[in-house]
CSV table of C-alpha atoms in Angstrom, one decimal:
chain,number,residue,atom,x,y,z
A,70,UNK,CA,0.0,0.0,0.0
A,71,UNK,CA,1.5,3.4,-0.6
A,72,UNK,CA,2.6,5.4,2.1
A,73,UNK,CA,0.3,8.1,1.9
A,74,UNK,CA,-2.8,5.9,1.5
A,75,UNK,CA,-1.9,4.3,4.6
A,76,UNK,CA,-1.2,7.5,6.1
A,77,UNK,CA,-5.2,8.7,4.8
A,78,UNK,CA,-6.5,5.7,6.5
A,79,UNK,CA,-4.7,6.7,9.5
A,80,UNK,CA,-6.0,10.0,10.0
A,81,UNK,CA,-9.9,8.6,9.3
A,82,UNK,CA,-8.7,6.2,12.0
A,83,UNK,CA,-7.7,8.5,14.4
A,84,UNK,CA,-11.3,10.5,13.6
A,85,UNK,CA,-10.1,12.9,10.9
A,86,UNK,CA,-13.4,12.5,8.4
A,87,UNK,CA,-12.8,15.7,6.4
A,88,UNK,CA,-9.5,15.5,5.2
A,89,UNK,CA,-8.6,18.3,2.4
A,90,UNK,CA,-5.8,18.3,-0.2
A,91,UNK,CA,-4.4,21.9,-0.9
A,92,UNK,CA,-1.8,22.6,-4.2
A,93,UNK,CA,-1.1,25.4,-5.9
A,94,UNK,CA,-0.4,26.3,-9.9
A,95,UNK,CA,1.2,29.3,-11.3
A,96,UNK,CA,4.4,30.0,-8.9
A,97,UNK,CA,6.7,29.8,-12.3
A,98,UNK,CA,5.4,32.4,-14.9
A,99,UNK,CA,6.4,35.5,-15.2
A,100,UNK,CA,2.3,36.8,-15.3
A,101,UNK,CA,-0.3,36.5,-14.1
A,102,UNK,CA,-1.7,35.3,-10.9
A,103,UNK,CA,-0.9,32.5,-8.6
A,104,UNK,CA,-4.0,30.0,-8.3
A,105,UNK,CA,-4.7,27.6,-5.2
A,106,UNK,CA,-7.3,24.7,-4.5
A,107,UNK,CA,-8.5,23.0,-1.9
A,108,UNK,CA,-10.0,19.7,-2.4
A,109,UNK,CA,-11.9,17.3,-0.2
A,110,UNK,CA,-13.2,13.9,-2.1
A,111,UNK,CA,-15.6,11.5,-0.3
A,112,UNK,CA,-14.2,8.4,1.8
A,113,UNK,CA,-14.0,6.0,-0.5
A,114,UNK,CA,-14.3,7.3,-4.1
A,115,UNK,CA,-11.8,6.3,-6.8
A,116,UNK,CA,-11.0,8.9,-10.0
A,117,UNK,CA,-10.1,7.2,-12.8
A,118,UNK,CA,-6.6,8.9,-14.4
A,119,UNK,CA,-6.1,11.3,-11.6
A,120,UNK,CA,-2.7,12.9,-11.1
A,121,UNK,CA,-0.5,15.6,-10.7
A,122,UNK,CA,-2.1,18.1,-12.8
A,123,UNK,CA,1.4,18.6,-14.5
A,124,UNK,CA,1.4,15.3,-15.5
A,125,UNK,CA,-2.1,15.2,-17.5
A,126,UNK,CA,-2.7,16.1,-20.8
A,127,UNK,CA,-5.1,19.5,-21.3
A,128,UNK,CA,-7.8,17.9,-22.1
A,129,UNK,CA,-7.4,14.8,-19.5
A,130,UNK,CA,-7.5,17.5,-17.0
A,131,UNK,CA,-10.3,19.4,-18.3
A,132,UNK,CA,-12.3,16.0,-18.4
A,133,UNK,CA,-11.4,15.5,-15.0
A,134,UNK,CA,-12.6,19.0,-14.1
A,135,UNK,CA,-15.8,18.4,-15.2
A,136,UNK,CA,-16.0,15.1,-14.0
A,137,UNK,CA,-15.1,16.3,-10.1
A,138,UNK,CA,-17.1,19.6,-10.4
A,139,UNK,CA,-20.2,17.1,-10.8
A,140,UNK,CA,-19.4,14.5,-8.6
A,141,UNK,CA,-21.8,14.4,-5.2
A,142,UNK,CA,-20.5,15.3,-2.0
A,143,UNK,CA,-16.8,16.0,-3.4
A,144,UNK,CA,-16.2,19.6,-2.3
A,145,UNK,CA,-13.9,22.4,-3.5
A,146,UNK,CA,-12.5,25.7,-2.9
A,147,UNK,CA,-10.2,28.0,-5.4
A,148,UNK,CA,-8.6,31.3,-4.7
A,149,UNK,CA,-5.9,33.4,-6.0
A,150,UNK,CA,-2.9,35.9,-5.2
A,151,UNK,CA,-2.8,38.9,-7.0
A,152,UNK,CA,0.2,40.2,-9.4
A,153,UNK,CA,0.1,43.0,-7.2
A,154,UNK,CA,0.7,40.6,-4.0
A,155,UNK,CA,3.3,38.5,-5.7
A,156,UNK,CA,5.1,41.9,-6.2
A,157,UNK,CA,4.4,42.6,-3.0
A,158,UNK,CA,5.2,40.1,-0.6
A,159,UNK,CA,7.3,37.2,-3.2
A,160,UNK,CA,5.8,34.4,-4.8
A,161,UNK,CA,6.1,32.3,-1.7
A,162,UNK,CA,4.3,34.3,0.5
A,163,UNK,CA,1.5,34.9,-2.2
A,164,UNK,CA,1.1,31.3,-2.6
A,165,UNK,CA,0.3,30.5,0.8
A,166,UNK,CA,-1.8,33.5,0.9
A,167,UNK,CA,-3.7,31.9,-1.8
A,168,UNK,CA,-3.6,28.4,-0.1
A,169,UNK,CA,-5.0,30.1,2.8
A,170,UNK,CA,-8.3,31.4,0.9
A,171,UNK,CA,-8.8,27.9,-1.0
A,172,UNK,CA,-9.1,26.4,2.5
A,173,UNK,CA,-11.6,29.3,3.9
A,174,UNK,CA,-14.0,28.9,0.2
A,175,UNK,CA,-14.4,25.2,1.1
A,176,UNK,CA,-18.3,25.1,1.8
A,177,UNK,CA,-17.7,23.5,4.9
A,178,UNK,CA,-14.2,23.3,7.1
A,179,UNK,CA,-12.0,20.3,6.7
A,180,UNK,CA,-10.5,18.9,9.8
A,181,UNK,CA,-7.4,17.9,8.5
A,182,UNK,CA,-5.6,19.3,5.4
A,183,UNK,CA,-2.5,17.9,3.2
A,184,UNK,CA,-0.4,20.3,1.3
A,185,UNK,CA,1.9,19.4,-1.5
A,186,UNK,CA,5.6,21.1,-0.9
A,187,UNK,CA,7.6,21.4,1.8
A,188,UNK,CA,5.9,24.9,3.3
A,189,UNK,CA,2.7,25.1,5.5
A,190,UNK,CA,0.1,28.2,5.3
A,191,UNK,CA,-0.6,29.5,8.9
A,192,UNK,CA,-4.0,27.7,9.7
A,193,UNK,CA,-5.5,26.7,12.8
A,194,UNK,CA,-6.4,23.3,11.0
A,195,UNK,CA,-4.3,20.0,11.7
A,196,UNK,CA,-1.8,19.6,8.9
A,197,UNK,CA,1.0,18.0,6.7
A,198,UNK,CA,3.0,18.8,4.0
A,199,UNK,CA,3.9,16.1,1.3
A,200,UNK,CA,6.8,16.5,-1.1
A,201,UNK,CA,5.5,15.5,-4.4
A,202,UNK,CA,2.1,14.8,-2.7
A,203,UNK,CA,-0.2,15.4,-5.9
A,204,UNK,CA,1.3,12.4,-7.7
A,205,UNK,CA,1.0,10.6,-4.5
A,206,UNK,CA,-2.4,11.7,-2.4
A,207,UNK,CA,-5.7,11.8,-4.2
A,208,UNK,CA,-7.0,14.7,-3.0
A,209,UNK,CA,-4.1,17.1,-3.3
A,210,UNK,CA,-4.0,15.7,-6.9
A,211,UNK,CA,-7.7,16.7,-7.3
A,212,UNK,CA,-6.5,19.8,-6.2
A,213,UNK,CA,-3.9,20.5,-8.6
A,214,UNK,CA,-6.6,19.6,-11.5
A,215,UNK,CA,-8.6,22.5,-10.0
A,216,UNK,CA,-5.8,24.8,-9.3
A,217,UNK,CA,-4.2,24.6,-12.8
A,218,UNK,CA,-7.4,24.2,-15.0
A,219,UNK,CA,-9.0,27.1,-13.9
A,220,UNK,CA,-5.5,29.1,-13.7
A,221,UNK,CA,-5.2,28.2,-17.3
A,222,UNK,CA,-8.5,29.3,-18.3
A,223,UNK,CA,-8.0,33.0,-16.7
A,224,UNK,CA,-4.9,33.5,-18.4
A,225,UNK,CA,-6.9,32.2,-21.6
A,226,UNK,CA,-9.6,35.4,-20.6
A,227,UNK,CA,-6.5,37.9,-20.2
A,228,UNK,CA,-4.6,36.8,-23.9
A,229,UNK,CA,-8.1,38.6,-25.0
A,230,UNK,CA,-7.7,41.8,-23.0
A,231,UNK,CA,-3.7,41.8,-23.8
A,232,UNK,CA,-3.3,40.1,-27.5
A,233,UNK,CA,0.0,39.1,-29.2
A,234,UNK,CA,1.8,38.1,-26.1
A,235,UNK,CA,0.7,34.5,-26.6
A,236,UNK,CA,-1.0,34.2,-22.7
A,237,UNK,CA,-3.3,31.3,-24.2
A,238,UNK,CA,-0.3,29.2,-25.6
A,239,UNK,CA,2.4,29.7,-22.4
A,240,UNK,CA,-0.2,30.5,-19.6
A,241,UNK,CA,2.7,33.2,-18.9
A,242,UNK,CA,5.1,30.9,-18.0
A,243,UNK,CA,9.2,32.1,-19.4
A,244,UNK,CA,8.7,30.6,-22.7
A,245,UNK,CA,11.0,31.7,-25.8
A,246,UNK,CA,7.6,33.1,-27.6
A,247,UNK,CA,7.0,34.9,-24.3
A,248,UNK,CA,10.6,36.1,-23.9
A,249,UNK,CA,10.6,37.2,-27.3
A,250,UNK,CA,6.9,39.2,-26.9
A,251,UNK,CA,8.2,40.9,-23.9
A,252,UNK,CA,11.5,42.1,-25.5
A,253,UNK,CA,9.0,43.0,-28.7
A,254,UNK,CA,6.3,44.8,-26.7
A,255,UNK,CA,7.4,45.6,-22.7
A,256,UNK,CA,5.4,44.0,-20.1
A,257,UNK,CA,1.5,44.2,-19.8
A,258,UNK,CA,0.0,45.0,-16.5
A,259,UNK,CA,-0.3,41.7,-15.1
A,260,UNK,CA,3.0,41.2,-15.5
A,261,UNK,CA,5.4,40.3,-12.2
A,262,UNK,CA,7.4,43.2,-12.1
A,263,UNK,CA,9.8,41.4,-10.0
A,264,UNK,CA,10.1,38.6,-11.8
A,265,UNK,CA,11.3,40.3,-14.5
């Protein structure tokens, strides 16, 4: 049995019934904001093809978007840090910001919570971080589907209010076409001033 499946079990064990899986998407690119979920799947159910949302073609993911957003009693939460707040306080800092509000949108409050990485949020819940933990713990890979899919499709919504620089093909990640776009046309304002 894997490790962190045995370590689930453990926690419903020990009385932990709401156990949520937090991940992030968009800490790399140089635009944009920095999306989080927060994911809590009923005891018991099984996704086919879920993984690290990294890992999973566009459309996989998108399928399994849909598929989660319709599946009973599987609830979510999705938040964001700003450009401004990434300029702000550093990507790291914005991320567990954003972490933070994925947990609060949850409809209801988990009791325990999984994050993928090496660095906790401040909450007041119970909770663990897990290197590499959305290619190993269902939920914080359910989380990364949510976190990246609807990432992506906001940067898709900004490539129409900034054309040319490409936003629907990189997602604003460092990408040659992106590099080139910048050096071309100077930085749009969602760009991360300090990231560039």
């Amino acid at each position: 049995m894997p490790e962190w499946i045995a370590e689930e079990r453990r926690l419903r064990a020990e009385g932990f019934s709401r156990i949520a899986g937090v991940d992030e998407a968009g800490r790399g690119p140089l635009a944009g904001p920095v999306y989080a979920a927060a994911c809590v799947l009923p005891e018991g159910l099984v996704i086919a093809g879920l993984n690290d949302s990294k890992q999973l073609k566009p459309a996989l993911r998108e399928q399994l978007f849909e598929q989660m957003v319709h599946t009973p009693g599987l609830q979510y939460g999705v938040a964001w840090a700003s450009v401004e707040e990434i300029d702000k306080h550093n990507i790291l800092q914005a991320t567990l910001k954003a972490m933070r509000r994925a947990v609060r949108h949850l409809p209801a409050p988990p009791d325990y919570i999984l994050i993928d990485g090496n660095q906790k949020p401040r909450l007041t819940t119970p909770s663990a971080c897990i290197i590499k933990g959305d290619a190993k713990v269902a939920c914080i890979a359910a989380a990364s589907v949510f976190a990246k899919v609807l990432r992506d499709r906001a940067m898709r919504l900004m490539a129409e209010a900034w054309p040319g620089y490409g936003f629907e093909r990189h997602f604003g990640y460092p990408t040659q076409l992106h590099r080139a776009m910048l050096a071309q046309k100077g930085p749009t304002p969602i760009h991360r001033k300090s990231f560039l």
